[in-house]
Amino acid sequence: MELLRLSKAAKRLGVHPVTLRLWADSGKIPVTWVGRERRFSSIDVEAMKVSTGGERVRLEGLYVRVSGSHGLESSLQAQEMELRATSTGEIVKVFRDRASGLREDRPGLSRLLRAVADGSVTVVRVTHEDRLARFGVGWLKHLLSVYGARLEVLHPKKLGSRDELLEDFASLVTTFAGRLYGMRSAENRRRLLAESGQCQAGSHQ
């Protein structure tokens, strides 16, 4: 019998080390502690390979989102409860955002993608596709697949509420208006500077 380190045991099982750690924490596989390091019996690892049949464990990342920054807690909780109730794997973490689905710089989404990239999440679950994003879901699915993960939508092709669509539209208009205003302000500054330079040149003549 050989005592295997976490990474080596996980490699033999064909799973991510996070998966094996979760199995050990839940008692699915015995673990031996050598100091502060986990070790796994090669006999237990082989037995686990037989019992799992090589099937990859589901490490679920639940993503919930609302557009408003204030209130709407009941909506976040309802999404989370529905996803938890239909879970068939290990729920690693719930990722939350209070931001428009048009925004790309959402903290919760960024944390979720980092978890997918490091292998700690293999299945991303949402109640509706537009919870993840209003546009560009296809690109996000492709990104998940690059890391061996996938997206599961509880209610396919069902759009969010009219109020949230209106909020997203207002956010889009505000963003473009702000950019346009900024462009015009920059143009005005350049024009004033140019006129100021011409005035100074004229005063020296």
Short mmCIF file of C-alpha atoms in Angstrom, two decimals:
data_model
loop_
_atom_site.label_atom_id
_atom_site.label_comp_id
_atom_site.label_asym_id
_atom_site.label_seq_id
_atom_site.Cartn_x
_atom_site.Cartn_y
_atom_site.Cartn_z
CA MET A 1 0.00 0.00 0.00
CA GLU A 2 1.21 3.48 -0.88
CA LEU A 3 0.14 6.76 0.73
CA LEU A 4 -0.47 9.25 -2.06
CA ARG A 5 -0.37 13.01 -1.89
CA LEU A 6 -3.56 14.88 -2.79
CA SER A 7 -2.41 15.89 -6.28
CA LYS A 8 -1.16 12.40 -7.20
CA ALA A 9 -4.30 10.68 -5.89
CA ALA A 10 -6.51 13.15 -7.78
CA LYS A 11 -4.55 12.48 -10.97
CA ARG A 12 -5.05 8.72 -10.61
CA LEU A 13 -8.78 9.26 -10.13
CA GLY A 14 -8.94 11.67 -13.06
CA VAL A 15 -10.52 14.43 -10.99
CA HIS A 16 -9.50 17.91 -9.86
CA PRO A 17 -7.77 18.09 -6.43
CA VAL A 18 -10.68 20.23 -5.19
CA THR A 19 -13.01 17.35 -6.02
CA LEU A 20 -10.93 14.88 -4.04
CA ARG A 21 -10.77 17.31 -1.12
CA LEU A 22 -14.56 17.56 -1.13
CA TRP A 23 -14.86 13.76 -1.21
CA ALA A 24 -12.52 13.52 1.78
CA ASP A 25 -14.39 16.20 3.72
CA SER A 26 -17.72 14.46 3.11
CA GLY A 27 -16.34 11.04 4.10
CA LYS A 28 -16.59 9.49 0.63
CA ILE A 29 -12.94 8.43 0.77
CA PRO A 30 -10.73 7.81 3.84
CA VAL A 31 -7.89 10.24 4.45
CA THR A 32 -4.72 9.94 6.51
CA TRP A 33 -3.08 13.04 7.92
CA VAL A 34 0.71 13.25 7.80
CA GLY A 35 1.38 16.42 9.75
CA ARG A 36 -0.87 18.98 8.07
CA GLU A 37 -0.95 17.20 4.72
CA ARG A 38 -3.63 14.82 3.48
CA ARG A 39 -2.56 11.43 2.21
CA PHE A 40 -4.68 8.79 0.48
CA SER A 41 -4.20 5.05 0.47
CA SER A 42 -3.57 3.67 -3.01
CA ILE A 43 -6.03 0.85 -2.15
CA ASP A 44 -8.78 3.37 -1.31
CA VAL A 45 -8.03 5.31 -4.49
CA GLU A 46 -8.39 2.21 -6.65
CA ALA A 47 -11.63 1.31 -4.87
CA MET A 48 -12.92 4.83 -5.50
CA LYS A 49 -12.14 4.49 -9.20
CA VAL A 50 -14.30 1.39 -9.36
CA SER A 51 -17.20 2.92 -7.37
CA THR A 52 -17.34 6.14 -9.40
CA GLY A 53 -16.88 4.38 -12.73
CA GLY A 54 -14.64 7.25 -13.84
CA GLU A 55 -17.54 9.69 -13.71
CA ARG A 56 -16.51 13.28 -13.08
CA VAL A 57 -18.05 14.84 -9.99
CA ARG A 58 -20.31 17.88 -10.46
CA LEU A 59 -18.79 20.93 -8.80
CA GLU A 60 -21.58 23.46 -9.09
CA GLY A 61 -21.22 27.23 -9.06
CA LEU A 62 -24.63 28.88 -8.66
CA TYR A 63 -24.90 32.34 -10.22
CA VAL A 64 -27.71 34.71 -9.23
CA ARG A 65 -28.18 38.31 -10.34
CA VAL A 66 -30.54 41.26 -10.07
CA SER A 67 -30.18 44.58 -11.86
CA GLY A 68 -30.81 46.96 -8.95
CA SER A 69 -28.13 47.80 -6.42
CA HIS A 70 -30.75 48.23 -3.69
CA GLY A 71 -33.56 45.92 -2.66
CA LEU A 72 -34.58 42.88 -4.72
CA GLU A 73 -33.04 40.61 -2.06
CA SER A 74 -36.09 38.37 -2.34
CA SER A 75 -35.33 37.79 -6.02
CA LEU A 76 -31.73 36.79 -5.29
CA GLN A 77 -32.90 34.45 -2.54
CA ALA A 78 -35.59 32.94 -4.76
CA GLN A 79 -33.06 32.22 -7.52
CA GLU A 80 -30.65 30.65 -5.04
CA MET A 81 -33.34 28.51 -3.41
CA GLU A 82 -34.55 27.21 -6.76
CA LEU A 83 -31.01 26.33 -7.86
CA ARG A 84 -30.23 24.63 -4.56
CA ALA A 85 -33.45 22.63 -4.69
CA THR A 86 -32.57 21.23 -8.12
CA SER A 87 -28.87 20.64 -7.46
CA THR A 88 -27.50 17.17 -8.23
CA GLY A 89 -23.86 17.73 -7.32
CA GLU A 90 -21.57 19.50 -4.88
CA ILE A 91 -22.45 23.19 -4.50
CA VAL A 92 -19.06 24.88 -4.27
CA LYS A 93 -20.28 28.46 -3.92
CA VAL A 94 -23.06 30.90 -4.76
CA PHE A 95 -21.90 33.89 -6.80
CA ARG A 96 -24.06 37.01 -6.57
CA ASP A 97 -24.26 40.27 -8.48
CA ARG A 98 -26.41 43.37 -8.17
CA ALA A 99 -25.75 44.89 -11.57
CA SER A 100 -27.13 45.10 -15.09
CA GLY A 101 -26.68 42.04 -17.26
CA LEU A 102 -25.10 44.38 -19.83
CA ARG A 103 -22.12 45.07 -17.57
CA GLU A 104 -18.99 43.01 -18.12
CA ASP A 105 -17.19 44.13 -14.94
CA ARG A 106 -19.42 42.29 -12.45
CA PRO A 107 -17.51 41.14 -9.33
CA GLY A 108 -19.58 37.98 -8.89
CA LEU A 109 -19.17 36.97 -12.52
CA SER A 110 -15.42 37.61 -12.34
CA ARG A 111 -15.10 35.41 -9.24
CA LEU A 112 -17.15 32.69 -10.95
CA LEU A 113 -14.93 32.70 -14.04
CA ARG A 114 -11.80 32.50 -11.86
CA ALA A 115 -13.30 29.48 -10.07
CA VAL A 116 -13.98 27.84 -13.44
CA ALA A 117 -10.44 28.59 -14.60
CA ASP A 118 -8.84 26.95 -11.55
CA GLY A 119 -11.09 23.89 -11.82
CA SER A 120 -13.04 24.38 -8.59
CA VAL A 121 -16.30 24.79 -10.56
CA THR A 122 -17.22 22.40 -13.39
CA VAL A 123 -20.91 23.28 -13.82
CA VAL A 124 -22.29 26.83 -13.84
CA ARG A 125 -26.01 26.93 -13.05
CA VAL A 126 -28.47 29.81 -13.50
CA THR A 127 -32.26 30.01 -13.40
CA HIS A 128 -32.45 31.87 -16.72
CA GLU A 129 -29.86 32.49 -19.40
CA ASP A 130 -30.19 36.27 -19.10
CA ARG A 131 -29.16 36.04 -15.44
CA LEU A 132 -25.66 35.32 -16.73
CA ALA A 133 -25.67 38.03 -19.41
CA ARG A 134 -28.04 39.91 -21.70
CA PHE A 135 -25.71 39.49 -24.66
CA GLY A 136 -22.69 37.32 -25.40
CA VAL A 137 -23.85 34.16 -23.62
CA GLY A 138 -22.47 32.11 -26.52
CA TRP A 139 -18.98 33.48 -25.90
CA LEU A 140 -19.28 32.72 -22.19
CA LYS A 141 -20.35 29.14 -22.97
CA HIS A 142 -17.30 28.76 -25.21
CA LEU A 143 -15.04 30.13 -22.46
CA LEU A 144 -16.49 27.66 -19.96
CA SER A 145 -15.92 24.78 -22.39
CA VAL A 146 -12.27 25.75 -22.78
CA TYR A 147 -11.85 24.98 -19.07
CA GLY A 148 -13.93 21.81 -19.24
CA ALA A 149 -17.00 23.37 -17.62
CA ARG A 150 -20.52 23.85 -18.89
CA LEU A 151 -23.56 26.05 -18.40
CA GLU A 152 -26.89 24.68 -17.20
CA VAL A 153 -30.02 26.85 -17.47
CA LEU A 154 -32.97 25.82 -15.33
CA HIS A 155 -35.57 27.61 -17.47
CA PRO A 156 -34.30 27.90 -21.06
CA LYS A 157 -35.48 30.74 -23.32
CA LYS A 158 -37.47 32.52 -20.63
CA LEU A 159 -36.70 36.23 -20.38
CA GLY A 160 -36.56 38.24 -17.18
CA SER A 161 -39.16 40.74 -16.07
CA ARG A 162 -40.17 43.79 -18.11
CA ASP A 163 -38.96 46.07 -15.31
CA GLU A 164 -35.45 44.64 -15.49
CA LEU A 165 -35.40 44.91 -19.27
CA LEU A 166 -36.32 48.58 -18.90
CA GLU A 167 -33.56 49.04 -16.31
CA ASP A 168 -31.04 47.47 -18.67
CA PHE A 169 -32.22 49.70 -21.50
CA ALA A 170 -31.87 52.78 -19.28
CA SER A 171 -28.39 51.62 -18.28
CA LEU A 172 -27.43 51.20 -21.93
CA VAL A 173 -28.73 54.69 -22.85
CA THR A 174 -26.96 56.23 -19.85
CA THR A 175 -23.66 54.57 -20.79
CA PHE A 176 -23.78 55.79 -24.38
CA ALA A 177 -24.92 59.25 -23.31
CA GLY A 178 -22.01 59.47 -20.87
CA ARG A 179 -19.51 58.43 -23.54
CA LEU A 180 -20.97 60.88 -26.05
CA TYR A 181 -20.88 63.68 -23.49
CA GLY A 182 -17.28 62.81 -22.67
CA MET A 183 -16.33 62.88 -26.36
CA ARG A 184 -17.98 66.25 -26.81
CA SER A 185 -16.31 67.60 -23.66
CA ALA A 186 -12.91 66.48 -24.93
CA GLU A 187 -13.58 68.10 -28.31
CA ASN A 188 -14.64 71.32 -26.60
CA ARG A 189 -11.48 71.34 -24.47
CA ARG A 190 -9.28 70.84 -27.53
CA ARG A 191 -11.13 73.61 -29.38
CA LEU A 192 -10.78 76.04 -26.45
CA LEU A 193 -7.09 75.24 -26.10
CA ALA A 194 -6.59 75.76 -29.83
CA GLU A 195 -8.46 79.08 -29.71
CA SER A 196 -6.49 80.11 -26.64
CA GLY A 197 -3.24 79.35 -28.46
CA GLN A 198 -4.31 81.41 -31.46
CA CYS A 199 -5.27 84.33 -29.21
CA GLN A 200 -1.89 84.25 -27.48
CA ALA A 201 -0.10 84.11 -30.82
CA GLY A 202 -2.15 87.10 -32.06
CA SER A 203 -1.33 89.16 -28.96
CA HIS A 204 2.41 88.76 -29.56
CA GLN A 205 2.22 90.06 -33.12
#
